[in-house]
mmCIF file of C-alpha atoms and ligand atoms in Angstrom:
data_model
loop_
_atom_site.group_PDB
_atom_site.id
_atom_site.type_symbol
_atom_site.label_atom_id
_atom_site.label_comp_id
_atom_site.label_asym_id
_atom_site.label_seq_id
_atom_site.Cartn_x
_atom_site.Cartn_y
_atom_site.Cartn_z
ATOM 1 C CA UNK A 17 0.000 0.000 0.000
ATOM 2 C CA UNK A 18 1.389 3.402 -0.790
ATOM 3 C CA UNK A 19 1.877 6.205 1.700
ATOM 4 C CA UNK A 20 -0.567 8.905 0.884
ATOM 5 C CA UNK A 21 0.741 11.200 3.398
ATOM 6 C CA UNK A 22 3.587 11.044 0.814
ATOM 7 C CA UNK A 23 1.465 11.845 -2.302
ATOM 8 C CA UNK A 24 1.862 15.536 -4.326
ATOM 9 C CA UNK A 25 -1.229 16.943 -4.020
ATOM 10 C CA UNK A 26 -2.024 17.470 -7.796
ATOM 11 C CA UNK A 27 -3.220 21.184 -6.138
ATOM 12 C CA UNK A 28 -0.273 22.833 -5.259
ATOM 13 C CA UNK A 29 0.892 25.652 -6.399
ATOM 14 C CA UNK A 30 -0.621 28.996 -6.589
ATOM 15 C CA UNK A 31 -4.508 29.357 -5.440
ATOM 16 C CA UNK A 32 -7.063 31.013 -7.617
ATOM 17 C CA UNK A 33 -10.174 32.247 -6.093
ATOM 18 C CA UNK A 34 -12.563 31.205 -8.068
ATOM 19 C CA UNK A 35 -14.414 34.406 -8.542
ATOM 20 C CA UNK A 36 -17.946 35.180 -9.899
ATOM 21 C CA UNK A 37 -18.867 35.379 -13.765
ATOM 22 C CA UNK A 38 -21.300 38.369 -13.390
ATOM 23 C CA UNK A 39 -20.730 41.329 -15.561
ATOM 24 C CA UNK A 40 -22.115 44.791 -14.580
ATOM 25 C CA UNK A 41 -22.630 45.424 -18.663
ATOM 26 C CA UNK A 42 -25.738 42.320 -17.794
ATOM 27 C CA UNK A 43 -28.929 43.640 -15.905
ATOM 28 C CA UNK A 44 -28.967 43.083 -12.283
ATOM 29 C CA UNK A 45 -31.132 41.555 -10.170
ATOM 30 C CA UNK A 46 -33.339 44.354 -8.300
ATOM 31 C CA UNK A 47 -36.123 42.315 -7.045
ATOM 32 C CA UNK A 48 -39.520 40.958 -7.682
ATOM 33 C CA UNK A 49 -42.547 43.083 -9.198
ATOM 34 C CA UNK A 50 -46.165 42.919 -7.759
ATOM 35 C CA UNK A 51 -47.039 39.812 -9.784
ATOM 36 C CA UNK A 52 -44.019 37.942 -8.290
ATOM 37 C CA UNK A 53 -41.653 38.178 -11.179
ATOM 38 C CA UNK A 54 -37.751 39.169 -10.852
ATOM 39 C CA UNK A 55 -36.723 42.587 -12.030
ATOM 40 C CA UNK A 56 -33.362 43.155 -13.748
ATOM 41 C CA UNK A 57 -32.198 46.552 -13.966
ATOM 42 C CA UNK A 58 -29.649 47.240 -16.973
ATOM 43 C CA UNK A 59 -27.369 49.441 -14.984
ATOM 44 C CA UNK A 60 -23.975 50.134 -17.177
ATOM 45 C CA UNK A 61 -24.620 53.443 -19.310
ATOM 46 C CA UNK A 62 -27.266 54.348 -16.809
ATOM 47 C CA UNK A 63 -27.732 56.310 -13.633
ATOM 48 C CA UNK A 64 -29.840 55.277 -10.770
ATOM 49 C CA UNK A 65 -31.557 57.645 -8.273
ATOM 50 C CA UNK A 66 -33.681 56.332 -4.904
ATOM 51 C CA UNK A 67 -35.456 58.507 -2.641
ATOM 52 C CA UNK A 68 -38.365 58.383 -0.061
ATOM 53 C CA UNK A 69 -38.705 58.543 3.806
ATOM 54 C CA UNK A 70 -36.501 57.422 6.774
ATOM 55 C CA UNK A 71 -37.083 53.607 6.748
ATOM 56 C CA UNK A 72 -38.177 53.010 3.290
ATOM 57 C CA UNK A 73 -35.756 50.647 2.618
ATOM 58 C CA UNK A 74 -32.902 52.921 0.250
ATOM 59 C CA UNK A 75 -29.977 51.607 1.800
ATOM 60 C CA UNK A 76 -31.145 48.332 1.560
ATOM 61 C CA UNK A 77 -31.387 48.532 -1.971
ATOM 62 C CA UNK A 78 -28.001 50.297 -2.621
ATOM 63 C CA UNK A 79 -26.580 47.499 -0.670
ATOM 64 C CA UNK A 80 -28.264 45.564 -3.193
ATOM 65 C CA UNK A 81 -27.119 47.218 -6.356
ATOM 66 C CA UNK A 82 -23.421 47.494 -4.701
ATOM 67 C CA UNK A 83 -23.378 44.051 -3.857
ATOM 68 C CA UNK A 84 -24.294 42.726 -7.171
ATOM 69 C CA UNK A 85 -20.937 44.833 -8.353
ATOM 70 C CA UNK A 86 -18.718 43.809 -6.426
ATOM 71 C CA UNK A 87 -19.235 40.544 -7.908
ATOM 72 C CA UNK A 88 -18.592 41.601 -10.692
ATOM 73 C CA UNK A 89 -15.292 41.550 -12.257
ATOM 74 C CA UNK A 90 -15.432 44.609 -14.868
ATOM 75 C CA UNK A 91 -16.465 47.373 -12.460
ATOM 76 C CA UNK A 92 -14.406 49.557 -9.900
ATOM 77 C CA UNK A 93 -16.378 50.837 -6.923
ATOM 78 C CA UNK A 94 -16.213 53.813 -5.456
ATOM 79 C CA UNK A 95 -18.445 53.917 -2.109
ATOM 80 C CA UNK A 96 -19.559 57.652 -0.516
ATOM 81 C CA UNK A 97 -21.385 57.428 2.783
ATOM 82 C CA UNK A 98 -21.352 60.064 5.542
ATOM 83 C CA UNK A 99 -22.831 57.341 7.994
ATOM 84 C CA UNK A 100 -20.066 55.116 7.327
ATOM 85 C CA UNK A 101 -22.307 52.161 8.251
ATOM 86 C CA UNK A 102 -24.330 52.211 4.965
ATOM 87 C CA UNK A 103 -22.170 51.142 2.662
ATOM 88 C CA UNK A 104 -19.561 50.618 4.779
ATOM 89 C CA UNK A 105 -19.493 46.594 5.063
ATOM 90 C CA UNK A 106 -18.043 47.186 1.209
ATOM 91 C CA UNK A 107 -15.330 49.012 2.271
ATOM 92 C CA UNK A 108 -12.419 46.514 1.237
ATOM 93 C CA UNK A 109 -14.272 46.054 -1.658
ATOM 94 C CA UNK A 110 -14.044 49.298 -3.223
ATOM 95 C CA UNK A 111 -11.143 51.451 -4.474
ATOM 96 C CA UNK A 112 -12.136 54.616 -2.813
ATOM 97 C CA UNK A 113 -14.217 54.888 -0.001
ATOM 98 C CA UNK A 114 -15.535 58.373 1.489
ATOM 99 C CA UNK A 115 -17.130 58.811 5.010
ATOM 100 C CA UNK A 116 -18.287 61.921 6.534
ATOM 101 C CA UNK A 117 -15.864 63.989 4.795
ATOM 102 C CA UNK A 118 -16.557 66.753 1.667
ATOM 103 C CA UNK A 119 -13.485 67.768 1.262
ATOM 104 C CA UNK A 120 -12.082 63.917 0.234
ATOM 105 C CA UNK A 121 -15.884 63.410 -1.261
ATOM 106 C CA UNK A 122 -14.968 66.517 -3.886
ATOM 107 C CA UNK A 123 -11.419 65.362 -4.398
ATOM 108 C CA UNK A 124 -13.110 62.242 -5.773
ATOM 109 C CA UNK A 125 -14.990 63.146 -7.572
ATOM 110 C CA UNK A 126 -12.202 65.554 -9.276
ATOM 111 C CA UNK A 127 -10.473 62.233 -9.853
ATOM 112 C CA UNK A 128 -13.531 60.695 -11.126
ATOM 113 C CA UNK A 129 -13.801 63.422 -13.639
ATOM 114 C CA UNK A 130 -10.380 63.113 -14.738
ATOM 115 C CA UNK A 131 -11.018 59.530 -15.368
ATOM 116 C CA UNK A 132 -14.140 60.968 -17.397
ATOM 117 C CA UNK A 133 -11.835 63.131 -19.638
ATOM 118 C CA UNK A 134 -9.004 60.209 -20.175
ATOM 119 C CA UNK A 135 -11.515 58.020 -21.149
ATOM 120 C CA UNK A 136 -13.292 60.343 -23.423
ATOM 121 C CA UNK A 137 -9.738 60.910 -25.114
ATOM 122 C CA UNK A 138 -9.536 57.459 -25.653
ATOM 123 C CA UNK A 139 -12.411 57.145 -27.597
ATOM 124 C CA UNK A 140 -12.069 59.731 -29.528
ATOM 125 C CA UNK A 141 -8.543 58.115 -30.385
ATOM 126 C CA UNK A 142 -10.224 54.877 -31.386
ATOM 127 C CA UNK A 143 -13.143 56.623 -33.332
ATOM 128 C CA UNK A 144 -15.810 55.246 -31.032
ATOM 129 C CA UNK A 145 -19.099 56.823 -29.310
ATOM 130 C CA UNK A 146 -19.195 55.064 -25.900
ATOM 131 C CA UNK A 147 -17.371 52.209 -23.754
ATOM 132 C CA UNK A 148 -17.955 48.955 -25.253
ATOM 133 C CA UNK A 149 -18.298 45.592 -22.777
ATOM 134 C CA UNK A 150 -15.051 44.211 -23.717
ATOM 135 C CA UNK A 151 -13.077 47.538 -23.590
ATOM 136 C CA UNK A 152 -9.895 47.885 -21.698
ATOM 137 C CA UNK A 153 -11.583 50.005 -19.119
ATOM 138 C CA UNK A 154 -14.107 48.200 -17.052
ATOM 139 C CA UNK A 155 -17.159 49.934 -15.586
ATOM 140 C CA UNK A 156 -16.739 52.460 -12.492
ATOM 141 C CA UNK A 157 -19.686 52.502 -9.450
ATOM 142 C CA UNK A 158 -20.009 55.500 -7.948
ATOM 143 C CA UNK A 159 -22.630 54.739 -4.971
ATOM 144 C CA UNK A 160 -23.845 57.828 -2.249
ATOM 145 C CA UNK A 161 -25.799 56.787 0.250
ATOM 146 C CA UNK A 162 -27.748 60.398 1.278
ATOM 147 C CA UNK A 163 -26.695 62.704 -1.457
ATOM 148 C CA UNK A 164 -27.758 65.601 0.674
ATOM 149 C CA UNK A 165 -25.175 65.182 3.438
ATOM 150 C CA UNK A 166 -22.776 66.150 0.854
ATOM 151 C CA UNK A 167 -24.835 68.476 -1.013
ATOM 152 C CA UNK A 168 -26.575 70.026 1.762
ATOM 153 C CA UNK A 169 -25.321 69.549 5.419
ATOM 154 C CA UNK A 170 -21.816 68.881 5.479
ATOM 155 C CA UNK A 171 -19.056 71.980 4.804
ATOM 156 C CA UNK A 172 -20.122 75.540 4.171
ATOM 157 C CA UNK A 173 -22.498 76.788 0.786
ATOM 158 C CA UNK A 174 -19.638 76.760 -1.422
ATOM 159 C CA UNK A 175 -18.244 72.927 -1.374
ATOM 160 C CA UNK A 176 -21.720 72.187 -1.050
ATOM 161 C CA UNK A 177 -22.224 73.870 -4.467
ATOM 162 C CA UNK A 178 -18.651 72.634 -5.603
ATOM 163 C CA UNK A 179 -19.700 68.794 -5.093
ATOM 164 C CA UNK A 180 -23.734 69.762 -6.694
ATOM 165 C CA UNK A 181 -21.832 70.841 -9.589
ATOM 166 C CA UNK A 182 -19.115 67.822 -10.146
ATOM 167 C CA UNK A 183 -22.030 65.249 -9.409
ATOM 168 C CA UNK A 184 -24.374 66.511 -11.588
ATOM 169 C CA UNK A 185 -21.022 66.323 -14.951
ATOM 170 C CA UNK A 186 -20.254 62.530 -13.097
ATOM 171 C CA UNK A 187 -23.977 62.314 -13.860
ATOM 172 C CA UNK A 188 -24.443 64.382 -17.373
ATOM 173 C CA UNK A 189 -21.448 63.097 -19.005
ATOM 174 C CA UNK A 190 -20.277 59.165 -17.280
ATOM 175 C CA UNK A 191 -22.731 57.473 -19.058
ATOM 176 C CA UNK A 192 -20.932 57.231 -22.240
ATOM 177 C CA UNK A 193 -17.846 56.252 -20.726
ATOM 178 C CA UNK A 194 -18.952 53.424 -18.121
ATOM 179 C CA UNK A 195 -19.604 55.216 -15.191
ATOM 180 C CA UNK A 196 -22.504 55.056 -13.633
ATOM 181 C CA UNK A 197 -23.989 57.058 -9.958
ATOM 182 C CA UNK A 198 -26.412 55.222 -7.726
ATOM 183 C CA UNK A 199 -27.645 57.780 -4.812
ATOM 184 C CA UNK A 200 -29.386 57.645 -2.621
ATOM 185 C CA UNK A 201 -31.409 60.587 -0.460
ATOM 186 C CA UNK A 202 -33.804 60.710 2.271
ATOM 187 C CA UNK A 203 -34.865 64.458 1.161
ATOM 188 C CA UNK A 204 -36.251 64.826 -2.024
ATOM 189 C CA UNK A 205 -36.643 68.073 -1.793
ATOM 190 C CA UNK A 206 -36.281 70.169 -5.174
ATOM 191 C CA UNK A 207 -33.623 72.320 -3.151
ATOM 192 C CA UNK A 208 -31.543 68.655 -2.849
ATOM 193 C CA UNK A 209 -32.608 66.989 -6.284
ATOM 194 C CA UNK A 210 -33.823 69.793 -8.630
ATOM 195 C CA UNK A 211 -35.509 68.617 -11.651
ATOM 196 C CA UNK A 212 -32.567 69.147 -14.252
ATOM 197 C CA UNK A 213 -30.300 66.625 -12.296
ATOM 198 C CA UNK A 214 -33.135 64.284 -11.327
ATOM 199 C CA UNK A 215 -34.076 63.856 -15.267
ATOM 200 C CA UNK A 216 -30.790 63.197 -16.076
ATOM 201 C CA UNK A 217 -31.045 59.461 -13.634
ATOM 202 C CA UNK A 218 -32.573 57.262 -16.193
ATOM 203 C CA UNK A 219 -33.941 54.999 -13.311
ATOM 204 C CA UNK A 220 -35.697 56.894 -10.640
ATOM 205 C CA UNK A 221 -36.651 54.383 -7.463
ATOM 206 C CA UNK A 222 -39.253 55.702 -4.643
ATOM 207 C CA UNK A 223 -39.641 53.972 -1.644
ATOM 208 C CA UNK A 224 -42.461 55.204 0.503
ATOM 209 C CA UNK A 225 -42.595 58.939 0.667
ATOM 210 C CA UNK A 226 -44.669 61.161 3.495
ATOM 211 C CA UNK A 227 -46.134 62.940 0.494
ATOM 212 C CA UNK A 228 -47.180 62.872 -2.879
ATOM 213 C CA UNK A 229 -45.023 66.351 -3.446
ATOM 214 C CA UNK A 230 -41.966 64.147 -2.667
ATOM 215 C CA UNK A 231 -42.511 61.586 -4.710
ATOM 216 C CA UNK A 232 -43.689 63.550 -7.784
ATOM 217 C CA UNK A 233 -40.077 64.922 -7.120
ATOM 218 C CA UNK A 234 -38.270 61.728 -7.534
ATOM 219 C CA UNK A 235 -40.534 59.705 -10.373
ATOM 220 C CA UNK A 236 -41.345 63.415 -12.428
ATOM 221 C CA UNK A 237 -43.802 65.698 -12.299
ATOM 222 C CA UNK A 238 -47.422 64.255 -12.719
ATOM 223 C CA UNK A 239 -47.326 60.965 -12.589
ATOM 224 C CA UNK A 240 -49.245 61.452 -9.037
ATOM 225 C CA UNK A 241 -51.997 63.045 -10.727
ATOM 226 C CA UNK A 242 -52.000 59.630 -13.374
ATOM 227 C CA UNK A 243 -52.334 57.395 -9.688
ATOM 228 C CA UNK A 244 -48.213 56.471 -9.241
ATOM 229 C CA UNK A 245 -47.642 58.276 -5.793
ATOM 230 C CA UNK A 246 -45.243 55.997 -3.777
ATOM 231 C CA UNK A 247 -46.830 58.097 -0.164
ATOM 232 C CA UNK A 248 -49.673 54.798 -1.027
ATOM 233 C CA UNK A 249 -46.962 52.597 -0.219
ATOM 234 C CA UNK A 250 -47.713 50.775 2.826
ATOM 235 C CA UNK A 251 -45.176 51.936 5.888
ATOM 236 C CA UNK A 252 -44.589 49.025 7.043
ATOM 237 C CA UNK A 253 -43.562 47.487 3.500
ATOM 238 C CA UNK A 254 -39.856 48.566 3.599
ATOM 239 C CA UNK A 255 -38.629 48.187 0.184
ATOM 240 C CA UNK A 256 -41.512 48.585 -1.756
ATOM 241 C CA UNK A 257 -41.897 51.434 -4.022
ATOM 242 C CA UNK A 258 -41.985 52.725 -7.385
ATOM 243 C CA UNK A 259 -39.444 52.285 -10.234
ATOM 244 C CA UNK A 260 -39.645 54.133 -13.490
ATOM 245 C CA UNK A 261 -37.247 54.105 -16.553
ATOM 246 C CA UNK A 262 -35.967 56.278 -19.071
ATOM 247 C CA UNK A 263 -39.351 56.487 -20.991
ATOM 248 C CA UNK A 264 -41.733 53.965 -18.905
ATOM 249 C CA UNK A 265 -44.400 54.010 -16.782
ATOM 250 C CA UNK A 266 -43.718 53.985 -12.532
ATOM 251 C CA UNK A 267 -43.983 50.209 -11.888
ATOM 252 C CA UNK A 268 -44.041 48.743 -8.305
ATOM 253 C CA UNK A 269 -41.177 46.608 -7.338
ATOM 254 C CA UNK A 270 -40.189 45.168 -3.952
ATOM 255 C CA UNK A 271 -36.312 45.003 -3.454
ATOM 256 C CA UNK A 272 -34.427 42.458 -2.655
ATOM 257 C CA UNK A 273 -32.828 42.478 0.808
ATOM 258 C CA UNK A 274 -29.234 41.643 1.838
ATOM 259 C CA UNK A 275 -29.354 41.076 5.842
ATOM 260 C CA UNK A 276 -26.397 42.275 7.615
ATOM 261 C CA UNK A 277 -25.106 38.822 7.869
ATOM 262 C CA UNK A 278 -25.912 38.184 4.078
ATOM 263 C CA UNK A 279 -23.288 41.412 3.322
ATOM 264 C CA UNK A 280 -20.674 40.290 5.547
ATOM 265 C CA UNK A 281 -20.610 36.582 3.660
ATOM 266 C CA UNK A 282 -21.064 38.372 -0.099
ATOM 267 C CA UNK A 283 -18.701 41.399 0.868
ATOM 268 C CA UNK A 284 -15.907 39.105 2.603
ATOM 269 C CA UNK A 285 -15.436 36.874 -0.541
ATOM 270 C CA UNK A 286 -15.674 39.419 -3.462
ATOM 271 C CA UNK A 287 -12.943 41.761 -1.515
ATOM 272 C CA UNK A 288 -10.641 38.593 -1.867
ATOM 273 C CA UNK A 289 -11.434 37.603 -5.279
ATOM 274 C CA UNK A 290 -10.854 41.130 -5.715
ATOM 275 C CA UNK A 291 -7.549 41.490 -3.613
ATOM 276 C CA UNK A 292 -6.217 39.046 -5.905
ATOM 277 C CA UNK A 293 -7.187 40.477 -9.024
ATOM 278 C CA UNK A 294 -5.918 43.683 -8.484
ATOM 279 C CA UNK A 295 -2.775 41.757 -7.020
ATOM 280 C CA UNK A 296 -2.375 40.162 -10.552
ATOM 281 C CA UNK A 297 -3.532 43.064 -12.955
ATOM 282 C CA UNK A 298 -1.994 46.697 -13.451
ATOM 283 C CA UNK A 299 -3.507 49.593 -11.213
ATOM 284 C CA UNK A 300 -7.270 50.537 -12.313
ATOM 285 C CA UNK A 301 -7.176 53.995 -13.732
ATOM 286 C CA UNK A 302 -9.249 55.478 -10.800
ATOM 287 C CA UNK A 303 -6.399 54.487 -8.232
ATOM 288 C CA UNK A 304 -4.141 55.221 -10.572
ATOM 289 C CA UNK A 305 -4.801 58.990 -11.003
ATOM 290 C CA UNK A 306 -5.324 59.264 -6.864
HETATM 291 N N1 ATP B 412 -36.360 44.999 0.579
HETATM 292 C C1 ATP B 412 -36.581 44.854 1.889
HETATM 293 N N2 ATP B 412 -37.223 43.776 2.360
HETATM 294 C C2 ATP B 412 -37.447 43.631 3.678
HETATM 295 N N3 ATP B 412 -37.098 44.522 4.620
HETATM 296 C C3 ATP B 412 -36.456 45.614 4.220
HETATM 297 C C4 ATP B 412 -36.158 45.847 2.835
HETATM 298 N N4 ATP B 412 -35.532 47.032 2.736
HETATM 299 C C5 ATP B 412 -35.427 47.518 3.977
HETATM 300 N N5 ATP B 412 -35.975 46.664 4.873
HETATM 301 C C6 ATP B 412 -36.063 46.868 6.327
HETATM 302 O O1 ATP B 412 -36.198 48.254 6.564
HETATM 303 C C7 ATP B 412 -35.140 48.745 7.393
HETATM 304 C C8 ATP B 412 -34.727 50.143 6.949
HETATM 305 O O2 ATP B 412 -34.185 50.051 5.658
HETATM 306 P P1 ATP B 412 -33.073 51.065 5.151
HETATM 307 O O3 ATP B 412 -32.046 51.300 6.187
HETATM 308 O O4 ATP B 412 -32.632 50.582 3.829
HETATM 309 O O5 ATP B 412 -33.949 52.374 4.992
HETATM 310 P P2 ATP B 412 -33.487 53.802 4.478
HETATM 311 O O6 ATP B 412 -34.562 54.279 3.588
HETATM 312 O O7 ATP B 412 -32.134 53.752 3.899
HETATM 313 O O8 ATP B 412 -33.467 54.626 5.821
HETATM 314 P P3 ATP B 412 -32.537 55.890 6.189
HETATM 315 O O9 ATP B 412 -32.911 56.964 5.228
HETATM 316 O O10 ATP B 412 -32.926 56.205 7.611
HETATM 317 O O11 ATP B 412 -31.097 55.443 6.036
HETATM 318 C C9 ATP B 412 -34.038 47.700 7.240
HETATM 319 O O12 ATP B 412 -33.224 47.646 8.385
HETATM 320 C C10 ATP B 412 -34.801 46.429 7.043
HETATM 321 O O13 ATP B 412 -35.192 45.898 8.294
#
């Protein structure tokens, strides 16, 4: 009989994590609509904005969205939350992550406009419109849970104005170049969202609101008035609210829910798939500029 303790494991060698085939360039999975069926929300090229009341169930679903990218292995996140508990589970996930702090939130997003302009160079080099899939560059996450802690609380008028104005070109102008903003706000107020940056989100979510004002402000004026108000959502149905799309009508969708436990298990293994990717590959372009 042989010795096995003598054997070569045929497994030796180097490790490789064996990491998840998701793409962000492929819908995700957002959730189930009222008749039961899953939701998939094409995200790359697109913006995403959620509002409604304390408790409706935003974070949740920006845990959901981010969660979905980071197992992913063609985006790059970039995580801004001034709770730090949000979106903070993702932390070793993501390339940059901001807390409570506007001056580091602006410098970002300085670098994330420089990205912008490389990017744009290169396609302009290459004679080509937008980002494709398969591109060198993958696709960049920029995630804010409560926009108006930035926007509206934190620092004095001007950085406030300062990070209004770089969001709003992140916004305007990443969609052609693979970056895409999911934020998130607990006020929408027109002061905090005015129209001209909310129309330029091509997915507008609202969880329960207090009013109907507040959610005409997130899905567009008068679709209240055509019976979509998301202040009919039941309280105590965290989640729940309306989606619309670029040029659809409000449907109701109920998110899917990560559980704190749920994040630690997804957020532990894609930071070391990740750790080892980036451990293989050059620098992404967003560290790379920092
Ligand atoms: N899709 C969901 N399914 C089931 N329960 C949910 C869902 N989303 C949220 N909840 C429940 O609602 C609670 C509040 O959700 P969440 O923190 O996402 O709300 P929020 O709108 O971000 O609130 P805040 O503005 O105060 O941060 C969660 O702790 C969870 O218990």
């Amino acid at each position: 009989m042989s010795d096995s303790s003598n054997a070569v494991s045929p497994f030796t060698g180097p490790s490789i994590p064996v990491g998840s085939l998701l793409s962000f360039f492929d819908p995700l999975f957002l959730g189930i609509d009222e008749f039961g069926q899953p939701v998939y929300l094409p995200l790359a090229f697109r913006n995403i904005l959620m509002g409604g009341e304390p408790g409706a169930g935003k974070s949740s679903l920006l845990n959901t969205v981010v969660g979905t990218a980071t197992l992913c292995d063609d985006v790059n996140l970039c995580l801004f939350d001034g709770t730090q508990v949000d979106l903070g589970l993702w932390e070793d996930c993501a390339d940059v992550f901001v807390g409570p702090d506007l001056e580091l939130a602006i410098l970002t997003l300085e670098r994330l406009q420089v990205v912008m302009d490389n990017r744009y160079k290169f396609l302009r080099s290459v004679r080509q419109q937008r980002i494709q899939p398969r591109d060198a560059f993958g696709a960049i996450l920029l995630a804010i849970d409560e926009i108006a802690y930035y926007s509206a609380t934190a620092g004095d008028e001007k950085e406030q104005k300062r990070f209004s104005v770089l969001l709003r070109d992140i916004v305007a102008r990443g969609r052609k170049v693979a970056v895409t903003v999911a934020g998130a706000t607990q006020r929408p107020s027109s002061d905090i969202i005015p129209p001209s940056l909310r129309d330029i989100f091509a997915w507008r979510f609202a969880g329960r609101c207090t009013n109907d004002v507040s959610s005409d402000i997130i899905l567009g004026h008068g679709w209240v008035k055509k019976g979509y108000s998301s202040n009919t959502v039941d309280p105590d149905n965290q989640g729940c609210g309306y989606l619309i799309g670029e040029r659809g009508i409000p449907m109701l969708v109920k998110a899917a829910y990560l559980s704190n436990d749920d994040i630690i298990r997804v957020a532990d293994y894609a930071a070391w798939v990740r750790r080892t990717r980036t451990a293989d590959n050059a620098t992404t372009d967003l560290r790379a500029v920092a």
